[in-house]
XYZ file of N, CA, C and O in Angstrom:
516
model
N 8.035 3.711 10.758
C 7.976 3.047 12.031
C 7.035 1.865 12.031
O 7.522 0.915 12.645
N 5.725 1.611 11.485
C 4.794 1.045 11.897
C 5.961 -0.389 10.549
O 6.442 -0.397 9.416
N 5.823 -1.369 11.844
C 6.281 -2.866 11.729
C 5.491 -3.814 11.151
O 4.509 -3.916 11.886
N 5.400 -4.492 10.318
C 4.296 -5.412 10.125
C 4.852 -6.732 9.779
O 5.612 -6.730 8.811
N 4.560 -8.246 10.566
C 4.869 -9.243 10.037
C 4.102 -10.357 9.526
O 3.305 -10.909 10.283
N 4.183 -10.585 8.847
C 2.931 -11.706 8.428
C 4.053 -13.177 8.254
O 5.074 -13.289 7.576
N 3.532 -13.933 8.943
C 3.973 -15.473 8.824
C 2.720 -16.607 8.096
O 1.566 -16.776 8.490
N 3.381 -17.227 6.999
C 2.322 -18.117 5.976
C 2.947 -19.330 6.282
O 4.132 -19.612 6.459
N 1.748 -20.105 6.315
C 1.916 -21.453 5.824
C 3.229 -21.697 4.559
O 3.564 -21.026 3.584
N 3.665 -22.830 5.074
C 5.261 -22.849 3.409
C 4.292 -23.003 2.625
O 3.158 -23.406 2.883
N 4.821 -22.618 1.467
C 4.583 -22.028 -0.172
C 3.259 -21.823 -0.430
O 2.825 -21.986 -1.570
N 2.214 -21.322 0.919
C 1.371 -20.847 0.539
C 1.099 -19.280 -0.460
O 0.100 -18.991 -1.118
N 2.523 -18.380 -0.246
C 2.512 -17.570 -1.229
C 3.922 -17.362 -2.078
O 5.009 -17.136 -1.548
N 3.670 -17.493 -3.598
C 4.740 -17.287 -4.447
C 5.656 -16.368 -4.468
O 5.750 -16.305 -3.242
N 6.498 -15.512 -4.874
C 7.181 -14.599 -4.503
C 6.362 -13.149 -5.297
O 6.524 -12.068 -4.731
N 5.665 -13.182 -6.350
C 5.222 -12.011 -6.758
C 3.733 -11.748 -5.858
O 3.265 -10.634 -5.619
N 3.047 -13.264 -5.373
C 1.902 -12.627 -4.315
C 2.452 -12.002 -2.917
O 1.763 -11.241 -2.237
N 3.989 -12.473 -2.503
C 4.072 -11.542 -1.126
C 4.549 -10.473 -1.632
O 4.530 -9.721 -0.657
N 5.004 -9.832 -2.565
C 5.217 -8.400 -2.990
C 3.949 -7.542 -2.994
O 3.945 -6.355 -2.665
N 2.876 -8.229 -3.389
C 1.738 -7.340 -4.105
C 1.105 -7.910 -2.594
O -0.123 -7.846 -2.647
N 1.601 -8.461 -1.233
C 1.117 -8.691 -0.429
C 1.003 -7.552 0.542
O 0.153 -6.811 1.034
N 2.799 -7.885 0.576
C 3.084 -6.141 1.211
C 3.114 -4.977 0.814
O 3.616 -4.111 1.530
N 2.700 -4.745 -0.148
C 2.339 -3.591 -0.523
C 1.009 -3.160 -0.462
O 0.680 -1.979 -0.350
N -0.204 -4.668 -0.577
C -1.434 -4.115 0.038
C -1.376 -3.393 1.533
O -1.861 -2.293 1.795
N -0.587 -4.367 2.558
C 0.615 -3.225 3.444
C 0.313 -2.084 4.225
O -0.332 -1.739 5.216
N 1.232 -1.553 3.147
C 1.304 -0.294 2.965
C 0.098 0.477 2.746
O -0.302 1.447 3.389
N -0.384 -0.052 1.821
C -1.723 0.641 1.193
C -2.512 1.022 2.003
O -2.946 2.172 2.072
N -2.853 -0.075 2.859
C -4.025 -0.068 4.029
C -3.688 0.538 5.175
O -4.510 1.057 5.931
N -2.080 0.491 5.420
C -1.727 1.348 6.564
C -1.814 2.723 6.432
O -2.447 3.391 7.250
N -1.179 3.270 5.378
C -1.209 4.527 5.187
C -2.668 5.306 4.675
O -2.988 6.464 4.939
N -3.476 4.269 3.831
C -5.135 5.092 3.828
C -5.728 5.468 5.280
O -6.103 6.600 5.584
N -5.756 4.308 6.153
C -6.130 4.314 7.311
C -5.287 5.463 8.261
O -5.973 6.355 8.761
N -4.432 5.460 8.411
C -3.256 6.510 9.391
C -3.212 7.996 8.553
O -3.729 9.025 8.989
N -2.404 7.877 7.114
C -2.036 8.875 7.187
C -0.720 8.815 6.775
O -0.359 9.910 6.343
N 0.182 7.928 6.736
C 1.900 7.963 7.125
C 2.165 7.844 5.714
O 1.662 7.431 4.669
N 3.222 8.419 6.191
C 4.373 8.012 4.211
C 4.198 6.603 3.893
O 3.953 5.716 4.710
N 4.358 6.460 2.520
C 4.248 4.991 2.385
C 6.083 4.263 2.961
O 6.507 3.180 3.363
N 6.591 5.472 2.707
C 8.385 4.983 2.899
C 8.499 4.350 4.838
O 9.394 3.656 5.323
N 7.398 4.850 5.459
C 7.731 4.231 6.782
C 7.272 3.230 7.104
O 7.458 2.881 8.270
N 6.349 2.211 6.041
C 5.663 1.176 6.566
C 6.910 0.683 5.930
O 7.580 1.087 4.980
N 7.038 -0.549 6.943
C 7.764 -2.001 6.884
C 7.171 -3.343 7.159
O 6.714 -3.661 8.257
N 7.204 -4.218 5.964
C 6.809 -5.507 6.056
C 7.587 -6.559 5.875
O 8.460 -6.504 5.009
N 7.444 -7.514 6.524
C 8.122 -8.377 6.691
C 7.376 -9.537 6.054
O 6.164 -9.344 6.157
N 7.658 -10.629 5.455
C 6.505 -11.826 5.310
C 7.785 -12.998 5.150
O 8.789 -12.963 4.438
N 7.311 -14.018 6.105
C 7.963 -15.030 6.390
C 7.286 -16.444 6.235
O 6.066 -16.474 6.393
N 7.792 -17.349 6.009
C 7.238 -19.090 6.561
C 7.120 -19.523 7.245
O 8.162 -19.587 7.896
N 6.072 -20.172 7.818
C 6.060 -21.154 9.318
C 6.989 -22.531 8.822
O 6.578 -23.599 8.369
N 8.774 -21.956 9.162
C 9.405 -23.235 9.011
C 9.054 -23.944 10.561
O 9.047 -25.174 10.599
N 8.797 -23.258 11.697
C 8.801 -23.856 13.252
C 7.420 -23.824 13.795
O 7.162 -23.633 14.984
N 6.560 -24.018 12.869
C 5.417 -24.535 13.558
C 4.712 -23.353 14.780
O 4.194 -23.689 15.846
N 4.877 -21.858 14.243
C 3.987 -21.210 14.905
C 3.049 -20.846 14.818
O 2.711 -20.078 15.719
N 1.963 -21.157 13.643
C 0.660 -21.031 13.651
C 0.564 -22.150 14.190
O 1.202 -23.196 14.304
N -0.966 -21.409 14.689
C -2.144 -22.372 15.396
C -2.011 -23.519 14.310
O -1.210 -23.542 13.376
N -2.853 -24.351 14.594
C -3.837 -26.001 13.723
C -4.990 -24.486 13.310
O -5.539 -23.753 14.133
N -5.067 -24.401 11.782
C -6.234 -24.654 10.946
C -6.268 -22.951 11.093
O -7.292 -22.286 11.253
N -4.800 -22.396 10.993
C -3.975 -20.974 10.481
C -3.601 -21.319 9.291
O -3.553 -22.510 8.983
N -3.232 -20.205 8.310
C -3.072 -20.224 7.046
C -1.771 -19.015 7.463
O -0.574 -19.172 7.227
N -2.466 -17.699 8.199
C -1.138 -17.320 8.622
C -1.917 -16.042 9.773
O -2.995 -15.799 10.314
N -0.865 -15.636 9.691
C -0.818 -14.390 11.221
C 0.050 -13.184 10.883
O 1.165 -13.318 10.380
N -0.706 -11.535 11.287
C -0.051 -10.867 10.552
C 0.052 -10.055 11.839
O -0.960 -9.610 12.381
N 1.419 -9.845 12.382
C 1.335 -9.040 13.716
C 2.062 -7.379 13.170
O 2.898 -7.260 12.274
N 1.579 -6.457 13.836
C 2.001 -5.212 13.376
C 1.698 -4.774 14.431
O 0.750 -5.027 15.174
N 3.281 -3.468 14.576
C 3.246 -2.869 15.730
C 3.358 -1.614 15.218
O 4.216 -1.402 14.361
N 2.468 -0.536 15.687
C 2.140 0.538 15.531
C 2.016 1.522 16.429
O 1.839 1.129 17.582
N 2.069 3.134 16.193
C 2.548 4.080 17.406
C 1.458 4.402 17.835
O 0.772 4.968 16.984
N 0.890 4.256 19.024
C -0.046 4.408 20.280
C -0.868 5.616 19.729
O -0.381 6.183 18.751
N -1.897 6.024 20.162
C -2.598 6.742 19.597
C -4.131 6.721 18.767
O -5.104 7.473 18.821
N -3.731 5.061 17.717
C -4.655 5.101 16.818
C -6.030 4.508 17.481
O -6.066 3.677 18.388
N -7.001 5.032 16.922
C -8.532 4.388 17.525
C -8.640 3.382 17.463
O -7.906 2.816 16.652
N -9.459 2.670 18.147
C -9.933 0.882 18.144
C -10.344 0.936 16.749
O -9.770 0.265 15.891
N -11.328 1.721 16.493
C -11.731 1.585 15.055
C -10.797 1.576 13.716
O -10.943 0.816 12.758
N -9.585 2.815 13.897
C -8.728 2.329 13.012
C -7.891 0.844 12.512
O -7.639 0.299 11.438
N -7.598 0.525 14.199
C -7.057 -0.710 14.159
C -7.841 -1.289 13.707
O -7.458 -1.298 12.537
N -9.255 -2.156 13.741
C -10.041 -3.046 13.644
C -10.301 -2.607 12.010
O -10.838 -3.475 11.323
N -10.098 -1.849 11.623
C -10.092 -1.618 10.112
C -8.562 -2.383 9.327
O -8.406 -3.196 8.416
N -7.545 -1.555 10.315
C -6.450 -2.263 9.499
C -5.940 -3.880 9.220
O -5.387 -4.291 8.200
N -6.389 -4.861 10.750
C -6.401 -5.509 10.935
C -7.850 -6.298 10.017
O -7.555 -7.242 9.285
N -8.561 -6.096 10.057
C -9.331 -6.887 8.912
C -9.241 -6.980 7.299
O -9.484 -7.849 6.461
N -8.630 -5.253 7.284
C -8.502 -5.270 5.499
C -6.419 -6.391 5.467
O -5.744 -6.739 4.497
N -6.186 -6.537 6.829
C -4.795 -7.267 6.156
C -5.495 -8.588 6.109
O -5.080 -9.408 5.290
N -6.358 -8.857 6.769
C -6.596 -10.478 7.241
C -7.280 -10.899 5.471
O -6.911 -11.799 4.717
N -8.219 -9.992 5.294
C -8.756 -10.190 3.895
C -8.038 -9.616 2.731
O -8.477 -10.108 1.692
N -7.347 -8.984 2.585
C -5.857 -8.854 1.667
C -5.316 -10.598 1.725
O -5.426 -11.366 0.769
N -4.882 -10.868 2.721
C -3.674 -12.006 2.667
C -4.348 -13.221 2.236
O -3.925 -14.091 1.474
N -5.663 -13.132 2.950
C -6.531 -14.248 2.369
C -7.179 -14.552 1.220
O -7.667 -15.662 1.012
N -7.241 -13.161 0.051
C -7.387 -12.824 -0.900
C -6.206 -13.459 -1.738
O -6.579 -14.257 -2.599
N -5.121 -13.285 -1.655
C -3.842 -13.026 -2.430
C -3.004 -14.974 -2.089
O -2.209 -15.662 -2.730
N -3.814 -15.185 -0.676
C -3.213 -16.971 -0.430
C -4.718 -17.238 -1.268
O -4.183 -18.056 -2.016
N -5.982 -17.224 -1.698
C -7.085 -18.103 -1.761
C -6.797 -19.420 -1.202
O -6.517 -20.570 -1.541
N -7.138 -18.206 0.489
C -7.739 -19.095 1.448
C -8.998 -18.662 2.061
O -9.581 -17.696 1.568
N -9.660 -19.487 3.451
C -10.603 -18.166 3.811
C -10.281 -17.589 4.464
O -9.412 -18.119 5.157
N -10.585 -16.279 4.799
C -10.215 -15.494 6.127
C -10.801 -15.676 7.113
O -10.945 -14.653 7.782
N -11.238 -16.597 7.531
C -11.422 -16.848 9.208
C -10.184 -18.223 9.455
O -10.182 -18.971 10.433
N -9.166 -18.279 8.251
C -7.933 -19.331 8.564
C -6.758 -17.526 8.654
O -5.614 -17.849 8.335
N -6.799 -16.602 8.844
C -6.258 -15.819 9.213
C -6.370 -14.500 10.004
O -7.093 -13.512 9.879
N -5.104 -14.946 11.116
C -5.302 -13.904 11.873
C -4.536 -12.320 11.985
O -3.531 -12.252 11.277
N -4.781 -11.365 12.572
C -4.228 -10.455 12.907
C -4.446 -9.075 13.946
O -5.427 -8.362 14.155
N -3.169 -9.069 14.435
C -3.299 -8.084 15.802
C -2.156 -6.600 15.543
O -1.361 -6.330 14.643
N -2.380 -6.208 16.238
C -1.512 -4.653 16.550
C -0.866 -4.985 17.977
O -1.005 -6.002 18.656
N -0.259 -4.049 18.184
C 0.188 -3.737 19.815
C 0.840 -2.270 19.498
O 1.443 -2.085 18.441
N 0.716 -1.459 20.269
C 1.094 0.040 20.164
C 2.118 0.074 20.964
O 2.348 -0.684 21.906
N 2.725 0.940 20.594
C 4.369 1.730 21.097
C 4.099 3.081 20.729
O 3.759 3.695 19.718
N 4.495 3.420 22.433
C 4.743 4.663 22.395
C 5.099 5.567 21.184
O 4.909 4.878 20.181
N 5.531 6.806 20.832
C 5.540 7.617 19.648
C 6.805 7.655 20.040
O 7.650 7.353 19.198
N 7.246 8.033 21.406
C 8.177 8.995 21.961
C 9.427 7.820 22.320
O 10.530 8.160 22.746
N 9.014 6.341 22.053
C 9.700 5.350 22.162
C 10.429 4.815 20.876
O 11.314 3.981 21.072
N 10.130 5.240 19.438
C 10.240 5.064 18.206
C 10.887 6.456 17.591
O 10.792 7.577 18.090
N 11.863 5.923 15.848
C 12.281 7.031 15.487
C 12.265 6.287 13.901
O 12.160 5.107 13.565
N 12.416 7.538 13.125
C 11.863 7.280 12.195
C 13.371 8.300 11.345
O 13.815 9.349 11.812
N 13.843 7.670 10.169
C 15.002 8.682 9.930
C 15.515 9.521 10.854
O 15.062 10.655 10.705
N 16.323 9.416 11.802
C 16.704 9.569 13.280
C 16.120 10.574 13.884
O 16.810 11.374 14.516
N 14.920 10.696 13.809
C 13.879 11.888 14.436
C 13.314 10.762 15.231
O 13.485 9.564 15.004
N 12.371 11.490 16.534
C 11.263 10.797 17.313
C 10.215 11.204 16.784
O 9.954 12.392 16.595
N 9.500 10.248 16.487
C 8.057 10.473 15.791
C 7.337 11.369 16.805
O 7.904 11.599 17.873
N 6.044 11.927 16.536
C 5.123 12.789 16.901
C 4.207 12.064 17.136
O 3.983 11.118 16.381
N 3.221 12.364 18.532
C 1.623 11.536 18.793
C 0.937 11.389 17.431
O 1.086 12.240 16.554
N 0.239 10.373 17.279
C -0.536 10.890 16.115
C -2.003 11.336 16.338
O -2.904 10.734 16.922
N -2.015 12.900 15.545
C -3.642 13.586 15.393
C -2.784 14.682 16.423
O -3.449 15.495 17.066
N -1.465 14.667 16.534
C -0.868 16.321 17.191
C -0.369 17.134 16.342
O 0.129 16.773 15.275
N -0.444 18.163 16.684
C -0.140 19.478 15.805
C 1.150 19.117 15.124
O 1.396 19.252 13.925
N 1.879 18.674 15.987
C 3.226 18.249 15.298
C 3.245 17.427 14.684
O 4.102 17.527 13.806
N 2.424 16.125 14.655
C 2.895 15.611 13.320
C 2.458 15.877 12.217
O 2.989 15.303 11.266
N 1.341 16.839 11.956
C 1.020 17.473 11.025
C 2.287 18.555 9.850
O 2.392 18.747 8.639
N 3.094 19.049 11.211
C 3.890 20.069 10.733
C 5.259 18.750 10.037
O 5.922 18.917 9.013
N 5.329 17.527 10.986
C 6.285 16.358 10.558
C 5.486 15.695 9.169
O 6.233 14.862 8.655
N 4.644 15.784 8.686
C 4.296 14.978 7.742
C 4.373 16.106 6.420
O 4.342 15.816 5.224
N 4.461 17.214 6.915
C 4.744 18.287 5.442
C 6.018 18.126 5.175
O 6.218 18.453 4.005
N 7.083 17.738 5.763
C 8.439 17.433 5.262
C 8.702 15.890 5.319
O 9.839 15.553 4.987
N 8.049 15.149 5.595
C 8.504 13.837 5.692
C 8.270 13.293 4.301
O 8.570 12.130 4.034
């Protein structure tokens, strides 16, 4: 379930740095959460239309299921900002990134509805997932 898009500056990354981009990803989503690595999804695109800011390198928006702490977020969101900025050598205060949460009970995941996360049930959902 958890969505992630990152938009770069054109050819600020080659095709083997956005692989090893999104997969840092993954990495950071699932240390931080908890989740299969098979449910993170990333997306990484080009600013062909001019939607970064002036004096963006890029922007990594990810939408994730309601629940997680400020602190988690503010973890995930900094280790992507310094991942991407790592992997473009740029600095990371030329990149941004946010969350926005969705419901659990609004999302599905291999045609199941996901579980709150830190509930009994998704505990019992993550032994078979």
């Amino acid at each position: 379930m958890p969505f992630y898009h990152a938009i770069v500056k054109q050819d600020l990354l080659a095709e083997p740095q956005r692989q090893q981009f999104a997969q840092d990803v993954v990495d950071i989503h699932c240390r931080v959460t908890g989740a299969p690595p098979s449910f993170v999804h990333v997306l990484v695109t080009e600013d062909d239309r001019g939607r970064l800011a002036d004096g963006r390198s890029g922007q990594i928006n990810g939408t994730i299921r309601a629940g997680r702490t400020d602190a988690q977020k503010k973890e995930i969101t900094d280790d992507m900002s310094q991942a991407l900025a790592q992997r473009a050598g740029v600095e990371p205060s030329t990149v941004g990134a946010a969350t926005t949460d969705i419901e659990a009970s609004f999302t599905m995941e291999g045609g199941a509805l996901l579980p709150e996360p830190g509930s009994a049930e998704e505990d019992a959902w993550k032994k078979v997932a």
